[in-house]
């Protein structure tokens, strides 16, 4: 009886980890880009078209599979009530993925249970679970592939799961490629079913893009590359890396351009990894450790080299790089409890506290503040065929319902043409050519070189200031808001009739 209960401990840990993380729903910390995907899903409901602005097709969301999942959640729960069920669904999938990962790396049920829980409450895991992005689904699919395809050697997993993985995110080809290389090197033979699965995955993703959108590469990738393309010198590349590395290898963002904490964590992760893989008797486990560790480093290096600033690209690599630390501590033969206690007290709990503060502050800045701009416009402008030019294209377009031109071109291709013609003046050129009824800007448009044009064609409708949203009747919340204010000041302009 006791042995049977021990076998179920990892499953109990999954439920416990899910329940503990659900309190983050109260913070309303939801990533801006999630609302782009959700608007695309609702556009599919309303117009029968995968797009953002009415009947115009555009791959405005990075992920196709998550668009369809969001579409079904909208159908089932309705537009007003689907968000919380979908976030819970993402959390459940991530937690099941962590169960698969524990089966790959550990044997003792107690170790698996502790691993699942501690792994699940670290900042990247919380963000993958709760922030509304597609990474909960992606992590589940990737870990299912490793567990069923490469541990259980199920042919169906090798054929089908790569298709779903690539349909979730096309850049997950990095993960599939690293897994293929490590497995082939390890076993000295090729899994042809997996090769076929990879070919099917790439074929399905590219064919869907081509036959539906008329493009092979998602518009989001093209737009970001076009807008953020910079030719850096060697010194500028080094300065860029020095200023940003702490955001990607660490689990928290610290102010300043030197983050010794991140270096310490990265070194300890490497030391633990080397210590574990030297255990030659754990041949099968070592293969999976090599897979996830090489993938995590490769993904981060590739995206850093491409100047990818968006932190959600690094959530899965961040959490996978920490896996050897958890295994190292759990498998200590002497003073295990001391090691585990030190890890929890000096790292896990501080990280959880940091993420709690971060989510409360960011949730206030996004949900209470930025959403209020969209709600204001929703009440002010009843004609949802009117256009707004802004950045970013998440909260405000979603809650206002207005047609949208975003600065980057994620949801509108015409502005990309203006960027190609004249990157310096593309905003002004877009305003003159398309005359959107509303402009939402970080800047004061009535000062600067084009001030006279704006003054003669637009009026300042309303100022939105983050300082007006830093108060709360709860003094603890108010202190958090002031400790880490999240949000940007905006000026909203309306076209003069």
Tab-separated table of C-alpha atoms in Angstrom:
chain	number	residue	atom	x	y	z
A	1	UNK	CA	0.000	0.000	0.000
A	2	UNK	CA	2.758	2.426	0.998
A	3	UNK	CA	4.702	1.567	-2.163
A	4	UNK	CA	1.632	2.273	-4.276
A	5	UNK	CA	1.156	5.635	-2.591
A	6	UNK	CA	4.797	6.511	-3.201
A	7	UNK	CA	4.335	5.832	-6.902
A	8	UNK	CA	1.538	8.400	-6.945
A	9	UNK	CA	3.583	11.082	-5.196
A	10	UNK	CA	4.689	12.768	-8.459
A	11	UNK	CA	1.044	13.035	-9.558
A	12	UNK	CA	0.102	14.561	-6.209
A	13	UNK	CA	2.982	17.011	-6.646
A	14	UNK	CA	1.580	18.056	-10.026
A	15	UNK	CA	-1.778	18.939	-8.451
A	16	UNK	CA	-0.097	20.730	-5.557
A	17	UNK	CA	2.134	22.772	-7.878
A	18	UNK	CA	-0.899	23.788	-9.951
A	19	UNK	CA	-2.873	24.903	-6.898
A	20	UNK	CA	0.038	26.911	-5.458
A	21	UNK	CA	0.558	28.765	-8.737
A	22	UNK	CA	-3.091	29.696	-9.184
A	23	UNK	CA	-2.775	32.587	-6.738
A	24	UNK	CA	-0.795	34.368	-9.472
A	25	UNK	CA	-4.097	34.677	-11.342
A	26	UNK	CA	-5.007	37.326	-8.776
A	27	UNK	CA	-2.084	39.509	-9.910
A	28	UNK	CA	-3.514	39.793	-13.463
A	29	UNK	CA	0.046	39.585	-14.764
A	30	UNK	CA	-0.597	38.658	-18.401
A	31	UNK	CA	1.940	39.149	-21.176
A	32	UNK	CA	1.045	41.831	-23.732
A	33	UNK	CA	1.540	39.506	-26.719
A	34	UNK	CA	-0.983	37.017	-25.359
A	35	UNK	CA	-3.691	39.542	-26.201
A	36	UNK	CA	-2.471	39.627	-29.793
A	37	UNK	CA	-3.021	35.867	-30.056
A	38	UNK	CA	-6.405	36.126	-28.349
A	39	UNK	CA	-7.552	38.913	-30.673
A	40	UNK	CA	-6.488	36.796	-33.658
A	41	UNK	CA	-8.571	33.921	-32.229
A	42	UNK	CA	-11.573	36.227	-31.824
A	43	UNK	CA	-11.037	37.620	-35.326
A	44	UNK	CA	-11.324	34.026	-36.542
A	45	UNK	CA	-14.627	33.741	-34.660
A	46	UNK	CA	-16.031	37.017	-35.973
A	47	UNK	CA	-14.764	37.038	-39.571
A	48	UNK	CA	-13.737	33.438	-40.252
A	49	UNK	CA	-10.228	34.718	-40.998
A	50	UNK	CA	-6.941	34.310	-39.160
A	51	UNK	CA	-6.047	37.971	-38.947
A	52	UNK	CA	-6.206	41.009	-36.717
A	53	UNK	CA	-8.175	43.666	-38.588
A	54	UNK	CA	-11.378	42.247	-40.014
A	55	UNK	CA	-11.220	40.075	-43.120
A	56	UNK	CA	-7.521	40.739	-43.843
A	57	UNK	CA	-5.390	37.624	-43.453
A	58	UNK	CA	-2.160	38.074	-41.508
A	59	UNK	CA	-0.076	35.840	-39.246
A	60	UNK	CA	-0.080	38.438	-36.484
A	61	UNK	CA	0.420	35.800	-33.796
A	62	UNK	CA	3.696	33.928	-33.418
A	63	UNK	CA	1.857	30.654	-32.827
A	64	UNK	CA	-0.756	28.927	-34.969
A	65	UNK	CA	-1.689	26.040	-32.661
A	66	UNK	CA	-2.290	28.357	-29.712
A	67	UNK	CA	-4.560	30.523	-31.887
A	68	UNK	CA	-6.801	27.502	-32.488
A	69	UNK	CA	-6.696	26.485	-28.814
A	70	UNK	CA	-7.654	30.055	-27.838
A	71	UNK	CA	-10.415	29.984	-30.461
A	72	UNK	CA	-11.978	26.892	-28.881
A	73	UNK	CA	-11.718	28.355	-25.376
A	74	UNK	CA	-13.517	31.460	-26.657
A	75	UNK	CA	-16.242	29.285	-28.167
A	76	UNK	CA	-16.685	27.243	-24.985
A	77	UNK	CA	-16.443	29.953	-22.320
A	78	UNK	CA	-17.260	33.101	-24.295
A	79	UNK	CA	-15.146	36.190	-24.937
A	80	UNK	CA	-15.757	37.559	-21.438
A	81	UNK	CA	-14.802	34.431	-19.481
A	82	UNK	CA	-12.214	32.406	-21.390
A	83	UNK	CA	-8.985	33.906	-19.998
A	84	UNK	CA	-8.859	32.259	-16.560
A	85	UNK	CA	-9.797	28.773	-17.851
A	86	UNK	CA	-7.146	29.086	-20.566
A	87	UNK	CA	-4.466	30.169	-18.076
A	88	UNK	CA	-5.361	27.221	-15.844
A	89	UNK	CA	-5.169	24.928	-18.879
A	90	UNK	CA	-1.676	26.256	-19.681
A	91	UNK	CA	-0.633	25.675	-16.058
A	92	UNK	CA	-1.924	22.099	-16.107
A	93	UNK	CA	-0.079	21.324	-19.349
A	94	UNK	CA	3.182	22.766	-18.055
A	95	UNK	CA	2.880	20.758	-14.834
A	96	UNK	CA	2.216	17.532	-16.745
A	97	UNK	CA	5.280	18.361	-18.850
A	98	UNK	CA	7.331	18.656	-15.659
A	99	UNK	CA	6.009	15.206	-14.650
A	100	UNK	CA	7.324	13.768	-17.944
A	101	UNK	CA	10.660	15.480	-17.312
A	102	UNK	CA	10.903	13.988	-13.809
A	103	UNK	CA	10.322	10.503	-15.253
A	104	UNK	CA	13.219	11.073	-17.664
A	105	UNK	CA	15.700	12.165	-15.024
A	106	UNK	CA	14.799	10.609	-11.665
A	107	UNK	CA	13.784	7.226	-10.243
A	108	UNK	CA	12.837	7.888	-6.617
A	109	UNK	CA	9.148	8.974	-6.356
A	110	UNK	CA	9.976	11.369	-3.515
A	111	UNK	CA	12.706	12.983	-5.585
A	112	UNK	CA	10.297	13.298	-8.526
A	113	UNK	CA	7.646	14.923	-6.332
A	114	UNK	CA	10.044	17.456	-4.822
A	115	UNK	CA	11.530	18.157	-8.254
A	116	UNK	CA	8.105	18.813	-9.806
A	117	UNK	CA	7.078	21.205	-7.059
A	118	UNK	CA	10.325	23.194	-6.815
A	119	UNK	CA	10.731	23.243	-10.592
A	120	UNK	CA	7.181	24.523	-10.924
A	121	UNK	CA	7.448	27.527	-8.599
A	122	UNK	CA	10.585	29.087	-10.067
A	123	UNK	CA	9.999	32.365	-11.978
A	124	UNK	CA	10.298	31.013	-15.559
A	125	UNK	CA	7.876	28.185	-14.735
A	126	UNK	CA	5.365	30.624	-13.267
A	127	UNK	CA	5.630	32.832	-16.344
A	128	UNK	CA	5.264	29.876	-18.715
A	129	UNK	CA	2.179	28.768	-16.788
A	130	UNK	CA	0.277	31.958	-16.010
A	131	UNK	CA	1.268	34.752	-18.408
A	132	UNK	CA	-0.949	33.545	-21.239
A	133	UNK	CA	1.702	32.734	-23.835
A	134	UNK	CA	1.982	29.502	-25.827
A	135	UNK	CA	4.928	28.108	-23.871
A	136	UNK	CA	2.825	25.940	-21.542
A	137	UNK	CA	1.601	23.996	-24.563
A	138	UNK	CA	5.063	23.988	-26.142
A	139	UNK	CA	6.796	22.709	-22.987
A	140	UNK	CA	4.192	19.953	-22.613
A	141	UNK	CA	4.652	18.833	-26.230
A	142	UNK	CA	8.457	18.902	-26.068
A	143	UNK	CA	8.622	16.905	-22.845
A	144	UNK	CA	5.990	14.467	-24.186
A	145	UNK	CA	8.195	13.937	-27.240
A	146	UNK	CA	11.210	13.120	-25.079
A	147	UNK	CA	9.218	10.839	-22.775
A	148	UNK	CA	7.061	8.925	-25.252
A	149	UNK	CA	9.272	9.190	-28.319
A	150	UNK	CA	12.761	8.687	-26.889
A	151	UNK	CA	12.228	6.931	-23.549
A	152	UNK	CA	9.191	4.775	-24.350
A	153	UNK	CA	10.160	4.665	-28.061
A	154	UNK	CA	6.607	5.098	-29.299
A	155	UNK	CA	6.597	5.520	-33.055
A	156	UNK	CA	3.423	7.622	-33.027
A	157	UNK	CA	5.142	10.185	-30.799
A	158	UNK	CA	8.109	10.499	-33.149
A	159	UNK	CA	5.773	11.033	-36.112
A	160	UNK	CA	3.016	13.228	-34.672
A	161	UNK	CA	4.498	15.357	-31.890
A	162	UNK	CA	7.056	17.186	-34.101
A	163	UNK	CA	4.122	18.361	-36.235
A	164	UNK	CA	2.317	19.856	-33.230
A	165	UNK	CA	5.559	21.329	-31.861
A	166	UNK	CA	6.431	23.132	-35.095
A	167	UNK	CA	2.826	24.256	-35.548
A	168	UNK	CA	3.078	25.846	-32.109
A	169	UNK	CA	6.313	27.726	-32.857
A	170	UNK	CA	8.385	27.443	-36.011
A	171	UNK	CA	11.583	28.293	-34.080
A	172	UNK	CA	11.158	25.073	-32.085
A	173	UNK	CA	13.052	23.498	-34.986
A	174	UNK	CA	16.079	24.303	-32.782
A	175	UNK	CA	14.784	21.927	-30.111
A	176	UNK	CA	13.945	19.188	-32.604
A	177	UNK	CA	17.345	19.526	-34.262
A	178	UNK	CA	19.344	19.318	-31.030
A	179	UNK	CA	17.336	16.277	-29.899
A	180	UNK	CA	18.019	14.579	-33.237
A	181	UNK	CA	21.755	15.280	-33.112
A	182	UNK	CA	22.218	14.102	-29.519
A	183	UNK	CA	20.127	10.953	-30.018
A	184	UNK	CA	21.924	10.063	-33.252
A	185	UNK	CA	25.352	10.594	-31.680
A	186	UNK	CA	24.357	8.663	-28.572
A	187	UNK	CA	22.885	5.593	-30.282
A	188	UNK	CA	25.029	5.692	-33.441
A	189	UNK	CA	21.915	5.269	-35.538
A	190	UNK	CA	19.176	7.432	-36.995
A	191	UNK	CA	15.542	7.203	-35.899
A	192	UNK	CA	13.941	7.446	-39.322
A	193	UNK	CA	10.458	7.793	-37.851
A	194	UNK	CA	11.655	10.951	-36.132
A	195	UNK	CA	13.212	12.233	-39.353
A	196	UNK	CA	9.876	11.683	-41.089
A	197	UNK	CA	8.093	13.427	-38.201
A	198	UNK	CA	10.419	16.401	-38.543
A	199	UNK	CA	9.869	16.582	-42.302
A	200	UNK	CA	6.101	16.412	-41.762
A	201	UNK	CA	6.316	19.121	-39.094
A	202	UNK	CA	8.281	21.518	-41.268
A	203	UNK	CA	6.101	20.679	-44.261
A	204	UNK	CA	2.831	21.274	-42.431
A	205	UNK	CA	3.998	24.569	-40.877
A	206	UNK	CA	5.397	25.973	-44.126
A	207	UNK	CA	2.512	24.674	-46.237
A	208	UNK	CA	-0.046	26.255	-43.898
A	209	UNK	CA	1.804	29.574	-44.045
A	210	UNK	CA	2.084	29.459	-47.819
A	211	UNK	CA	-1.398	28.296	-48.761
A	212	UNK	CA	-3.211	30.415	-46.174
A	213	UNK	CA	-1.055	33.545	-45.857
A	214	UNK	CA	1.005	33.377	-49.057
A	215	UNK	CA	4.291	33.389	-47.138
A	216	UNK	CA	6.656	30.745	-45.792
A	217	UNK	CA	7.819	32.631	-42.691
A	218	UNK	CA	5.400	34.013	-40.090
A	219	UNK	CA	4.771	37.733	-40.480
A	220	UNK	CA	5.781	38.292	-36.852
A	221	UNK	CA	9.318	37.076	-37.565
A	222	UNK	CA	9.615	39.174	-40.733
A	223	UNK	CA	8.264	42.293	-39.024
A	224	UNK	CA	10.554	42.080	-35.992
A	225	UNK	CA	13.593	41.441	-38.148
A	226	UNK	CA	12.748	44.435	-40.330
A	227	UNK	CA	11.988	46.822	-37.461
A	228	UNK	CA	14.796	45.846	-35.091
A	229	UNK	CA	17.541	45.137	-37.618
A	230	UNK	CA	20.752	46.864	-36.509
A	231	UNK	CA	24.262	46.663	-37.888
A	232	UNK	CA	26.451	46.684	-34.781
A	233	UNK	CA	30.200	47.025	-34.519
A	234	UNK	CA	32.127	44.484	-32.450
A	235	UNK	CA	32.242	46.944	-29.537
A	236	UNK	CA	28.512	47.623	-29.815
A	237	UNK	CA	27.815	43.870	-29.817
A	238	UNK	CA	29.876	43.475	-26.650
A	239	UNK	CA	28.107	46.406	-24.982
A	240	UNK	CA	24.743	44.947	-25.976
A	241	UNK	CA	25.652	41.577	-24.491
A	242	UNK	CA	27.023	43.148	-21.302
A	243	UNK	CA	23.839	45.139	-20.783
A	244	UNK	CA	21.433	42.284	-21.461
A	245	UNK	CA	22.967	38.935	-20.533
A	246	UNK	CA	21.613	39.092	-16.994
A	247	UNK	CA	18.065	39.185	-18.280
A	248	UNK	CA	18.434	35.904	-20.126
A	249	UNK	CA	20.657	33.534	-18.161
A	250	UNK	CA	19.339	34.592	-14.785
A	251	UNK	CA	15.810	34.283	-13.455
A	252	UNK	CA	15.391	37.917	-12.510
A	253	UNK	CA	16.172	41.272	-14.042
A	254	UNK	CA	18.418	43.502	-11.953
A	255	UNK	CA	19.101	47.161	-12.694
A	256	UNK	CA	22.521	48.152	-13.994
A	257	UNK	CA	24.888	46.622	-16.507
A	258	UNK	CA	26.649	44.119	-14.261
A	259	UNK	CA	24.844	41.167	-12.741
A	260	UNK	CA	27.213	38.982	-10.693
A	261	UNK	CA	24.268	36.967	-9.390
A	262	UNK	CA	23.566	35.684	-12.901
A	263	UNK	CA	27.197	34.643	-13.351
A	264	UNK	CA	27.101	32.758	-10.049
A	265	UNK	CA	23.931	30.886	-11.015
A	266	UNK	CA	25.236	30.061	-14.514
A	267	UNK	CA	28.516	28.713	-13.134
A	268	UNK	CA	26.736	26.603	-10.514
A	269	UNK	CA	24.420	25.193	-13.198
A	270	UNK	CA	27.473	24.182	-15.254
A	271	UNK	CA	29.224	22.616	-12.270
A	272	UNK	CA	26.135	20.592	-11.347
A	273	UNK	CA	25.688	19.473	-14.946
A	274	UNK	CA	29.300	18.266	-15.205
A	275	UNK	CA	29.049	16.488	-11.851
A	276	UNK	CA	25.884	14.610	-12.857
A	277	UNK	CA	26.910	13.507	-16.364
A	278	UNK	CA	30.126	12.012	-14.973
A	279	UNK	CA	27.953	9.290	-13.432
A	280	UNK	CA	28.514	6.758	-16.210
A	281	UNK	CA	25.915	4.304	-14.901
A	282	UNK	CA	23.165	6.833	-15.714
A	283	UNK	CA	23.592	6.479	-19.463
A	284	UNK	CA	19.958	6.998	-20.433
A	285	UNK	CA	19.483	9.967	-18.118
A	286	UNK	CA	22.680	11.587	-19.329
A	287	UNK	CA	21.357	11.529	-22.891
A	288	UNK	CA	18.308	13.568	-21.891
A	289	UNK	CA	20.412	15.929	-19.805
A	290	UNK	CA	22.637	16.597	-22.803
A	291	UNK	CA	19.557	17.205	-24.942
A	292	UNK	CA	17.977	19.813	-22.696
A	293	UNK	CA	21.245	21.479	-21.680
A	294	UNK	CA	22.621	21.858	-25.227
A	295	UNK	CA	19.222	23.029	-26.451
A	296	UNK	CA	18.952	25.662	-23.698
A	297	UNK	CA	22.391	27.109	-24.420
A	298	UNK	CA	21.906	26.942	-28.205
A	299	UNK	CA	18.501	28.648	-28.084
A	300	UNK	CA	19.831	31.484	-25.939
A	301	UNK	CA	22.980	32.011	-27.999
A	302	UNK	CA	21.031	32.077	-31.284
A	303	UNK	CA	18.426	34.513	-30.000
A	304	UNK	CA	20.980	36.739	-28.281
A	305	UNK	CA	23.000	36.862	-31.503
A	306	UNK	CA	19.867	38.068	-33.310
A	307	UNK	CA	19.313	40.863	-30.740
A	308	UNK	CA	16.076	39.265	-29.536
A	309	UNK	CA	15.162	41.329	-26.479
A	310	UNK	CA	11.816	39.712	-25.707
A	311	UNK	CA	12.268	37.789	-22.462
A	312	UNK	CA	9.666	35.077	-23.192
A	313	UNK	CA	12.050	33.529	-25.741
A	314	UNK	CA	14.271	32.596	-22.787
A	315	UNK	CA	11.759	31.171	-20.290
A	316	UNK	CA	12.103	27.509	-21.332
A	317	UNK	CA	15.923	27.646	-21.630
A	318	UNK	CA	16.163	29.386	-18.240
A	319	UNK	CA	14.219	26.692	-16.429
A	320	UNK	CA	15.894	23.784	-18.257
A	321	UNK	CA	19.360	25.081	-17.376
A	322	UNK	CA	18.398	24.915	-13.702
A	323	UNK	CA	17.414	21.229	-13.889
A	324	UNK	CA	20.927	19.896	-13.031
A	325	UNK	CA	20.939	22.000	-9.847
A	326	UNK	CA	17.749	20.356	-8.602
A	327	UNK	CA	19.024	16.863	-9.466
A	328	UNK	CA	22.381	17.551	-7.820
A	329	UNK	CA	20.756	18.636	-4.567
A	330	UNK	CA	18.151	15.868	-4.490
A	331	UNK	CA	20.737	13.121	-5.015
A	332	UNK	CA	23.210	14.177	-2.344
A	333	UNK	CA	23.999	11.118	-0.239
A	334	UNK	CA	25.296	13.103	2.710
A	335	UNK	CA	23.572	16.127	4.257
A	336	UNK	CA	20.851	16.063	1.599
A	337	UNK	CA	18.398	17.826	3.903
A	338	UNK	CA	20.925	20.572	4.532
A	339	UNK	CA	21.522	21.068	0.806
A	340	UNK	CA	17.791	21.054	0.087
A	341	UNK	CA	17.013	23.454	2.913
A	342	UNK	CA	19.743	25.840	1.741
A	343	UNK	CA	18.438	25.712	-1.836
A	344	UNK	CA	14.873	26.441	-0.739
A	345	UNK	CA	15.698	29.152	1.811
A	346	UNK	CA	18.397	31.002	-0.145
A	347	UNK	CA	17.162	30.553	-3.726
A	348	UNK	CA	13.700	29.055	-4.299
A	349	UNK	CA	11.803	31.186	-1.761
A	350	UNK	CA	13.585	34.461	-2.673
A	351	UNK	CA	12.870	33.759	-6.350
A	352	UNK	CA	9.211	33.047	-5.552
A	353	UNK	CA	8.997	36.248	-3.508
A	354	UNK	CA	10.642	38.225	-6.300
A	355	UNK	CA	8.228	36.829	-8.895
A	356	UNK	CA	5.273	37.615	-6.634
A	357	UNK	CA	6.344	41.253	-6.282
A	358	UNK	CA	7.151	41.453	-9.987
A	359	UNK	CA	3.774	39.992	-10.998
A	360	UNK	CA	1.810	42.252	-8.645
A	361	UNK	CA	3.596	45.356	-9.955
A	362	UNK	CA	3.467	44.333	-13.601
A	363	UNK	CA	-0.151	43.214	-13.310
A	364	UNK	CA	-1.005	46.659	-11.991
A	365	UNK	CA	0.867	48.380	-14.813
A	366	UNK	CA	-0.657	46.190	-17.507
A	367	UNK	CA	-4.127	45.151	-16.340
A	368	UNK	CA	-5.085	48.171	-14.231
A	369	UNK	CA	-3.282	50.825	-16.260
A	370	UNK	CA	-2.740	49.849	-19.907
A	371	UNK	CA	-6.073	47.999	-20.085
A	372	UNK	CA	-7.780	51.185	-18.862
A	373	UNK	CA	-6.645	52.950	-22.060
A	374	UNK	CA	-8.379	50.300	-24.144
A	375	UNK	CA	-11.514	50.448	-22.000
A	376	UNK	CA	-11.585	54.242	-22.292
A	377	UNK	CA	-11.412	54.034	-26.090
A	378	UNK	CA	-14.029	51.277	-26.139
A	379	UNK	CA	-16.515	53.625	-24.468
A	380	UNK	CA	-15.389	56.751	-26.328
A	381	UNK	CA	-15.324	55.362	-29.888
A	382	UNK	CA	-18.323	53.228	-30.875
A	383	UNK	CA	-17.277	52.862	-34.514
A	384	UNK	CA	-14.924	49.875	-34.397
A	385	UNK	CA	-13.909	50.430	-38.008
A	386	UNK	CA	-11.774	53.415	-36.967
A	387	UNK	CA	-7.984	53.022	-36.880
A	388	UNK	CA	-5.420	53.643	-34.151
A	389	UNK	CA	-1.636	53.838	-34.596
A	390	UNK	CA	0.299	52.695	-31.530
A	391	UNK	CA	2.804	50.325	-29.962
A	392	UNK	CA	2.432	47.681	-28.632
A	393	UNK	CA	-0.570	45.917	-30.163
A	394	UNK	CA	-1.776	43.993	-27.105
A	395	UNK	CA	-3.974	45.430	-24.381
A	396	UNK	CA	-5.200	48.630	-26.064
A	397	UNK	CA	-6.389	47.101	-29.373
A	398	UNK	CA	-7.870	44.096	-27.563
A	399	UNK	CA	-9.972	46.101	-25.115
A	400	UNK	CA	-10.792	48.991	-27.462
A	401	UNK	CA	-11.806	46.836	-30.425
A	402	UNK	CA	-10.377	49.386	-32.875
A	403	UNK	CA	-8.576	48.509	-36.082
A	404	UNK	CA	-4.871	48.746	-35.435
A	405	UNK	CA	-1.615	49.809	-37.033
A	406	UNK	CA	1.321	48.883	-34.789
A	407	UNK	CA	4.789	50.427	-35.068
A	408	UNK	CA	6.508	47.087	-35.687
A	409	UNK	CA	4.077	45.800	-38.298
A	410	UNK	CA	3.024	42.656	-36.420
A	411	UNK	CA	-0.661	43.249	-37.141
A	412	UNK	CA	-0.448	45.490	-40.220
A	413	UNK	CA	1.757	44.865	-43.252
A	414	UNK	CA	1.381	48.266	-44.877
A	415	UNK	CA	3.564	49.949	-42.266
A	416	UNK	CA	6.323	47.485	-43.111
A	417	UNK	CA	6.454	49.005	-46.580
A	418	UNK	CA	6.928	52.443	-45.031
A	419	UNK	CA	9.775	51.085	-42.885
A	420	UNK	CA	11.471	49.711	-46.003
A	421	UNK	CA	11.132	53.042	-47.824
A	422	UNK	CA	12.159	55.380	-45.009
A	423	UNK	CA	12.903	53.837	-41.631
A	424	UNK	CA	13.642	57.196	-40.025
A	425	UNK	CA	10.309	58.823	-40.952
A	426	UNK	CA	8.017	55.831	-41.364
A	427	UNK	CA	5.708	56.830	-38.464
A	428	UNK	CA	5.102	60.312	-39.879
A	429	UNK	CA	4.675	58.982	-43.403
A	430	UNK	CA	2.104	56.444	-42.177
A	431	UNK	CA	0.134	59.145	-40.367
A	432	UNK	CA	0.037	61.338	-43.468
A	433	UNK	CA	-0.915	58.557	-45.881
A	434	UNK	CA	-3.435	56.634	-43.800
A	435	UNK	CA	-4.749	59.327	-41.460
A	436	UNK	CA	-5.704	57.073	-38.522
A	437	UNK	CA	-8.347	58.632	-36.279
A	438	UNK	CA	-6.295	57.965	-33.134
A	439	UNK	CA	-2.596	58.101	-32.274
A	440	UNK	CA	-1.258	56.679	-29.010
A	441	UNK	CA	2.321	57.779	-28.398
A	442	UNK	CA	4.947	57.673	-25.673
A	443	UNK	CA	6.095	61.082	-26.912
A	444	UNK	CA	4.622	64.578	-26.915
A	445	UNK	CA	3.787	64.882	-30.619
A	446	UNK	CA	3.187	68.616	-30.261
A	447	UNK	CA	6.918	69.165	-29.788
A	448	UNK	CA	9.630	68.228	-32.271
A	449	UNK	CA	10.166	68.623	-35.981
A	450	UNK	CA	6.661	67.505	-37.054
A	451	UNK	CA	4.827	69.378	-34.292
A	452	UNK	CA	3.063	71.799	-36.637
A	453	UNK	CA	1.565	68.995	-38.710
A	454	UNK	CA	0.244	67.217	-35.604
A	455	UNK	CA	-1.166	70.441	-34.128
A	456	UNK	CA	-3.062	71.224	-37.311
A	457	UNK	CA	-4.456	67.706	-37.824
A	458	UNK	CA	-4.833	66.220	-34.319
A	459	UNK	CA	-5.935	67.282	-30.861
A	460	UNK	CA	-4.729	65.908	-27.530
A	461	UNK	CA	-7.652	63.816	-26.296
A	462	UNK	CA	-6.286	62.478	-23.025
A	463	UNK	CA	-3.049	61.989	-21.102
A	464	UNK	CA	-2.464	58.636	-19.396
A	465	UNK	CA	0.101	58.663	-16.599
A	466	UNK	CA	1.399	55.652	-14.700
A	467	UNK	CA	1.778	57.750	-11.530
A	468	UNK	CA	-2.021	57.948	-11.350
A	469	UNK	CA	-2.191	54.165	-10.949
A	470	UNK	CA	0.319	53.684	-8.125
A	471	UNK	CA	-2.131	54.132	-5.264
A	472	UNK	CA	-4.086	51.445	-3.411
A	473	UNK	CA	-6.126	51.157	-0.236
A	474	UNK	CA	-3.914	48.188	0.591
A	475	UNK	CA	-0.676	49.749	1.867
A	476	UNK	CA	1.416	46.679	1.031
A	477	UNK	CA	0.239	46.769	-2.589
A	478	UNK	CA	0.902	50.492	-2.756
A	479	UNK	CA	4.474	49.973	-1.555
A	480	UNK	CA	4.994	47.301	-4.215
A	481	UNK	CA	3.601	49.593	-6.926
A	482	UNK	CA	6.049	52.323	-5.919
A	483	UNK	CA	8.932	49.884	-5.435
A	484	UNK	CA	8.607	48.582	-8.998
A	485	UNK	CA	6.386	50.887	-11.056
A	486	UNK	CA	5.383	49.142	-14.278
A	487	UNK	CA	4.013	51.044	-17.250
A	488	UNK	CA	4.688	53.892	-19.642
A	489	UNK	CA	3.177	57.351	-19.917
A	490	UNK	CA	1.005	57.822	-23.021
A	491	UNK	CA	-0.600	60.692	-24.913
A	492	UNK	CA	-3.777	59.913	-26.860
A	493	UNK	CA	-4.539	62.082	-29.903
A	494	UNK	CA	-7.702	62.277	-31.989
A	495	UNK	CA	-7.900	63.468	-35.585
A	496	UNK	CA	-9.529	66.874	-36.002
A	497	UNK	CA	-12.660	66.544	-38.119
